[in-house]
Coordinates of C-alpha atoms in Angstrom, one line a residue:
X1 CA 0.0 0.0 0.0
X2 CA 1.9 2.8 -1.1
X3 CA 0.0 5.7 -2.5
X4 CA -2.5 7.8 -0.5
X5 CA -5.2 9.9 -1.9
X6 CA -8.9 10.6 -0.9
X7 CA -10.2 7.3 -2.0
X8 CA -9.8 4.0 -4.1
X9 CA -10.3 5.2 -7.6
X10 CA -10.9 3.3 -10.7
X11 CA -11.5 5.0 -14.3
X12 CA -14.5 4.2 -16.1
X13 CA -15.6 5.8 -19.4
X14 CA -18.5 7.8 -19.5
X15 CA -19.6 9.1 -23.0
X16 CA -21.2 12.4 -23.5
X17 CA -23.1 12.8 -26.6
X18 CA -22.1 16.2 -28.5
X19 CA -24.5 17.8 -31.2
X20 CA -22.7 16.1 -33.6
X21 CA -22.4 12.5 -32.6
X22 CA -21.7 10.1 -29.6
X23 CA -17.9 10.5 -29.3
X24 CA -16.3 9.9 -26.0
X25 CA -15.6 13.0 -24.3
X26 CA -14.8 12.6 -20.6
X27 CA -13.8 9.7 -17.9
X28 CA -16.0 9.2 -14.9
X29 CA -14.1 8.3 -11.8
X30 CA -15.8 5.3 -10.0
X31 CA -14.7 3.8 -6.5
X32 CA -15.9 0.4 -5.6
X33 CA -16.0 -1.3 -2.3
X34 CA -14.6 -4.7 -1.7
X35 CA -16.7 -6.7 1.0
X36 CA -19.4 -9.6 0.6
X37 CA -19.0 -12.6 -1.7
X38 CA -18.3 -11.9 -5.4
X39 CA -19.7 -14.9 -7.4
X40 CA -19.8 -16.0 -11.2
X41 CA -23.0 -17.1 -12.8
X42 CA -24.6 -19.9 -11.1
X43 CA -22.3 -19.5 -8.1
X44 CA -19.9 -21.8 -9.5
X45 CA -17.2 -19.6 -8.5
X46 CA -17.2 -17.4 -5.1
X47 CA -14.5 -15.1 -4.2
X48 CA -14.3 -13.1 -0.9
X49 CA -11.5 -10.4 0.1
X50 CA -10.4 -10.9 3.4
X51 CA -8.7 -9.0 6.1
X52 CA -10.4 -6.0 4.8
X53 CA -9.8 -2.5 6.7
X54 CA -12.7 0.1 5.7
X55 CA -10.1 3.1 5.9
X56 CA -7.9 1.3 3.5
X57 CA -10.6 0.8 1.1
X58 CA -11.9 4.2 1.2
X59 CA -8.5 6.5 1.5
X60 CA -6.0 4.4 -0.7
X61 CA -5.8 4.0 -4.6
X62 CA -3.2 1.2 -4.4
X63 CA -3.0 -1.5 -1.8
X64 CA -2.3 -5.1 -1.3
X65 CA -5.2 -7.6 -0.9
X66 CA -5.7 -11.2 -0.1
X67 CA -8.7 -13.3 -0.7
X68 CA -10.1 -16.7 -1.0
X69 CA -11.8 -18.3 -4.1
X70 CA -13.8 -21.6 -3.9
X71 CA -14.8 -23.0 -7.4
X72 CA -15.8 -25.7 -9.6
X73 CA -14.8 -24.3 -12.8
X74 CA -10.9 -24.7 -12.1
X75 CA -10.4 -21.1 -11.3
X76 CA -7.2 -20.7 -9.6
X77 CA -6.7 -24.5 -9.8
X78 CA -9.6 -25.1 -7.7
X79 CA -12.4 -27.7 -9.3
X80 CA -13.7 -29.4 -6.0
X81 CA -14.8 -26.1 -4.4
X82 CA -12.1 -26.5 -1.5
X83 CA -11.0 -22.9 -1.6
X84 CA -7.8 -21.4 -2.5
X85 CA -5.9 -18.7 -0.8
X86 CA -4.7 -15.7 -2.9
X87 CA -2.6 -12.5 -2.8
X88 CA -2.2 -9.6 -5.0
X89 CA -3.2 -6.1 -5.3
X90 CA -5.8 -3.7 -6.2
X91 CA -4.5 -0.7 -8.4
X92 CA -6.9 2.1 -9.5
X93 CA -9.7 -0.7 -9.8
X94 CA -7.8 -3.3 -11.3
X95 CA -7.0 -6.3 -9.4
X96 CA -4.7 -9.2 -9.9
X97 CA -4.3 -12.4 -7.6
X98 CA -2.4 -15.3 -7.6
X99 CA -2.2 -18.3 -5.4
X100 CA -0.3 -18.1 -2.0
X101 CA 1.3 -21.4 -2.7
X102 CA 3.5 -22.3 -4.4
X103 CA 5.8 -19.0 -4.1
X104 CA 5.7 -17.2 -7.6
X105 CA 2.8 -18.8 -9.0
X106 CA 1.5 -16.8 -12.0
X107 CA -1.6 -14.8 -11.5
X108 CA -4.9 -16.9 -11.9
X109 CA -7.1 -13.6 -11.8
X110 CA -6.9 -10.4 -13.5
X111 CA -9.7 -8.1 -13.6
X112 CA -11.3 -4.6 -13.7
X113 CA -14.3 -3.4 -11.6
X114 CA -17.0 -1.9 -13.8
X115 CA -19.4 -0.8 -11.3
X116 CA -20.2 -1.0 -7.4
X117 CA -21.2 -4.8 -7.6
X118 CA -19.4 -6.2 -10.8
X119 CA -15.8 -6.9 -11.8
X120 CA -14.9 -8.5 -15.1
X121 CA -12.0 -11.0 -15.1
X122 CA -10.0 -11.7 -18.5
X123 CA -9.4 -15.0 -20.1
X124 CA -6.3 -16.4 -18.2
X125 CA -4.9 -19.7 -17.4
X126 CA -6.9 -21.7 -19.6
X127 CA -10.1 -20.1 -18.3
X128 CA -12.7 -18.0 -20.4
X129 CA -13.4 -14.5 -19.5
X130 CA -16.1 -14.1 -16.9
X131 CA -17.9 -11.5 -14.4
X132 CA -18.2 -11.6 -10.9
X133 CA -21.3 -9.9 -9.2
X134 CA -21.9 -9.1 -5.6
X135 CA -25.3 -9.3 -4.0
X136 CA -24.6 -6.7 -1.0
X137 CA -22.7 -3.5 -1.4
X138 CA -20.2 -2.6 1.4
X139 CA -21.1 1.0 1.8
X140 CA -19.5 1.7 5.1
X141 CA -21.0 4.9 5.3
X142 CA -19.9 5.8 8.8
X143 CA -16.1 6.0 7.8
X144 CA -15.1 9.5 7.8
X145 CA -17.0 12.3 6.9
X146 CA -18.8 13.7 4.0
X147 CA -17.8 17.1 2.9
X148 CA -19.2 19.5 0.0
X149 CA -17.1 20.6 -2.4
X150 CA -17.5 24.3 -1.2
X151 CA -16.9 23.2 2.3
X152 CA -20.0 24.5 3.4
X153 CA -21.8 21.4 4.3
X154 CA -20.6 18.4 6.4
X155 CA -22.3 15.1 7.1
X156 CA -21.4 12.3 9.6
X157 CA -23.2 8.9 9.0
X158 CA -23.3 6.3 11.7
X159 CA -25.2 3.5 9.5
X160 CA -25.4 1.8 7.3
X161 CA -22.2 -0.4 6.9
X162 CA -23.7 -2.3 3.9
X163 CA -26.9 -2.8 1.9
X164 CA -28.4 -5.6 -0.2
X165 CA -28.9 -5.0 -3.8
X166 CA -32.4 -3.7 -4.0
X167 CA -35.0 -6.2 -4.8
X168 CA -38.3 -4.5 -3.9
X169 CA -38.9 -3.6 -0.3
X170 CA -35.3 -4.6 1.0
X171 CA -33.5 -1.4 2.6
X172 CA -31.0 -0.7 5.2
X173 CA -31.7 2.1 8.0
X174 CA -29.6 5.3 7.8
X175 CA -28.8 7.4 10.6
X176 CA -26.5 10.3 11.2
X177 CA -26.2 13.9 11.5
X178 CA -25.4 17.4 9.9
X179 CA -22.1 18.4 11.5
X180 CA -21.5 21.8 9.5
X181 CA -21.9 23.7 12.7
X182 CA -20.3 21.2 15.4
X183 CA -21.8 23.0 18.2
X184 CA -25.3 22.7 16.6
X185 CA -25.4 19.3 15.0
X186 CA -28.8 18.1 13.4
X187 CA -29.8 14.3 13.4
X188 CA -31.3 12.9 10.4
X189 CA -32.7 9.4 9.3
X190 CA -33.8 7.6 6.1
X191 CA -33.5 4.4 4.3
X192 CA -30.8 3.3 1.7
X193 CA -32.0 1.1 -1.0
X194 CA -29.1 -1.0 -2.6
X195 CA -27.8 -1.2 -6.2
X196 CA -30.9 -2.0 -8.6
X197 CA -29.7 -4.7 -10.8
X198 CA -32.6 -4.0 -13.3
X199 CA -32.0 -0.2 -13.9
X200 CA -28.4 -0.2 -12.5
X201 CA -29.3 2.6 -10.2
X202 CA -26.6 2.9 -7.7
X203 CA -27.5 2.9 -3.9
X204 CA -30.1 5.6 -3.0
X205 CA -31.6 7.4 -0.1
X206 CA -35.0 8.9 -1.0
X207 CA -34.7 11.5 1.5
X208 CA -33.2 12.3 5.1
X209 CA -35.4 13.7 7.4
X210 CA -36.0 14.9 10.9
X211 CA -36.2 11.7 13.2
X212 CA -38.7 13.5 15.5
X213 CA -40.9 14.9 12.3
X214 CA -40.6 13.0 9.1
X215 CA -42.3 15.6 7.2
X216 CA -39.3 17.8 7.7
X217 CA -37.0 17.0 5.1
X218 CA -33.2 17.9 5.0
X219 CA -32.0 16.2 1.9
X220 CA -33.3 14.3 -1.0
X221 CA -32.2 12.0 -4.0
X222 CA -29.1 11.0 -2.1
X223 CA -27.0 8.8 -4.4
X224 CA -23.9 7.1 -3.7
X225 CA -21.9 7.4 -6.8
X226 CA -18.9 5.5 -5.4
X227 CA -17.4 4.7 -2.2
X228 CA -16.0 8.0 -1.7
X229 CA -18.8 10.4 -3.4
X230 CA -22.4 11.1 -2.6
X231 CA -24.7 13.5 -4.5
X232 CA -27.9 14.7 -3.1
X233 CA -30.4 17.7 -3.5
X234 CA -30.5 19.9 -0.4
X235 CA -33.7 21.7 1.1
X236 CA -33.4 24.4 -1.9
X237 CA -33.5 21.8 -4.4
X238 CA -29.8 22.5 -5.2
X239 CA -27.5 19.5 -6.4
X240 CA -24.5 19.1 -3.8
X241 CA -21.7 16.9 -4.4
X242 CA -19.8 15.6 -1.2
X243 CA -16.7 13.8 -0.8
X244 CA -15.5 11.4 1.9
X245 CA -12.7 12.8 3.9
X246 CA -10.8 11.4 7.1
X247 CA -12.6 12.3 10.2
X248 CA -9.3 13.4 11.9
X249 CA -11.0 15.1 15.0
X250 CA -13.2 12.1 15.6
X251 CA -16.3 14.0 15.2
X252 CA -19.5 12.1 16.3
X253 CA -23.3 12.6 16.3

């Protein structure tokens, strides 16, 4: 782990359509969480990143990773789903993994995260290209503070730590407070919907409200763009972007 920045960033192309056509004009930064179980179609191969530290995931772009993979497809040499321990690195959204033993084993997984709950592995070691998806997003909302680009809004979340991909009424409770004025913190609550696999909408909080008066809405349309970025509408209907920053003063609600 060698390079510190605000967050683990992976570049994904976002095309902006100009008047004359659909030329690729910009690149969108996407940051992805690692927790949970990543599986291929039919759950024939399951991979879990191990020994995860939330602060490492949200404040570094490059770090060493460990994982365990169980497979009936021969991934990393496992055909009986006995499990193989792996080591490797995550570098700006690209992950490479190899067996712990024997020493010097070649990579058996090389992949790129494409959204918050999916990474695509290339064909390698006689295995075809395949995608891995996760049924739960490791959002770790309580890690750090969420601060607007202007510095005029600062939020502290206590929950949730993770949320299931949205499949109907499945949500996770959200609690936290507005700490823009530390001496006059304002509590809020809401419900987070997980990643919607049908529409590809990212984890989403329809509204954050006063816990004592749900009719009083503080923020609406709160979207987790990536593990370090939130977008929301304030009470005045203005779009605000917040970035996750280290909570150096241990601010609490």
